[in-house]
Amino acid sequence: RKLLSTTTDLVGRAAITPNPDLDMDQVGIPEDKAWEVYQSLIVRELGRRGVPRLDAARAVKDRSDIARKEMLKIMSKRPVVINRAPVLHRYGVMAFWPQLVKNDTMQVSPLIVGGFGADFDGDAMQYHIPVSSSAVDEAINKLLPSRNLFSAASFNVHYKPSQEYTGGLHAASVKKSRKGPKTFSTKAEAIRAYRRGEIDAGQQVTILND
């Protein structure tokens, strides 16, 4: 049982939701799932630092600070490989730098869904953690979306705004607000005001400290 189950230890699956704040090379992995798939790697790395294996496993189970710090370190050096079945062409398998998110869905940039043929009506994707150094190198050097900007079939830009991104850009650039310009100290303050509903997408704003 242990031998057969090892192939699924580093694999997860989740429904996807859009997050335009993510870079095209980033993906949001649910934190609860991350603790499961990274467990063996965290225990191994803590063991290499002299932590007894039982203590390392207990640290992961308790989600202690030392285990969390080690997981973030692993995530910063080891991208995840994502695919959506069925994989019909080379852009159906891509690599991304994982970021921890609090909800139960995998968050992706709307820029990259075209290659997967995905949308946000309940589609699910699988994520795999590469183990060997050669697999990690291949993921970083060949499978990141930023390494595949142009389509091999048409030589046109492969990743570009579509669907929700296009609708948001249209709303922000075309819709005109009846309210006058509003002044904010920083861009972050303006974004918070928008999320609170104090300003709409088409309202003109002035940022003092851009």
Short mmCIF file of C-alpha atoms in Angstrom, two decimals, residues 67-77 100:
data_model
loop_
_atom_site.label_atom_id
_atom_site.label_comp_id
_atom_site.label_asym_id
_atom_site.label_seq_id
_atom_site.Cartn_x
_atom_site.Cartn_y
_atom_site.Cartn_z
CA ALA A 67 7.48 23.79 9.38
CA ARG A 68 5.67 26.70 7.73
CA LYS A 69 8.95 28.52 7.12
CA GLU A 70 10.39 25.39 5.51
CA MET A 71 7.30 24.93 3.32
CA LEU A 72 7.51 28.51 2.04
CA LYS A 73 11.19 27.98 1.31
CA ILE A 74 10.41 24.84 -0.71
CA MET A 75 7.62 26.62 -2.59
CA SER A 76 9.96 29.46 -3.55
CA LYS A 77 12.40 27.02 -5.19
CA LEU A 100 -0.71 30.05 -0.35
#
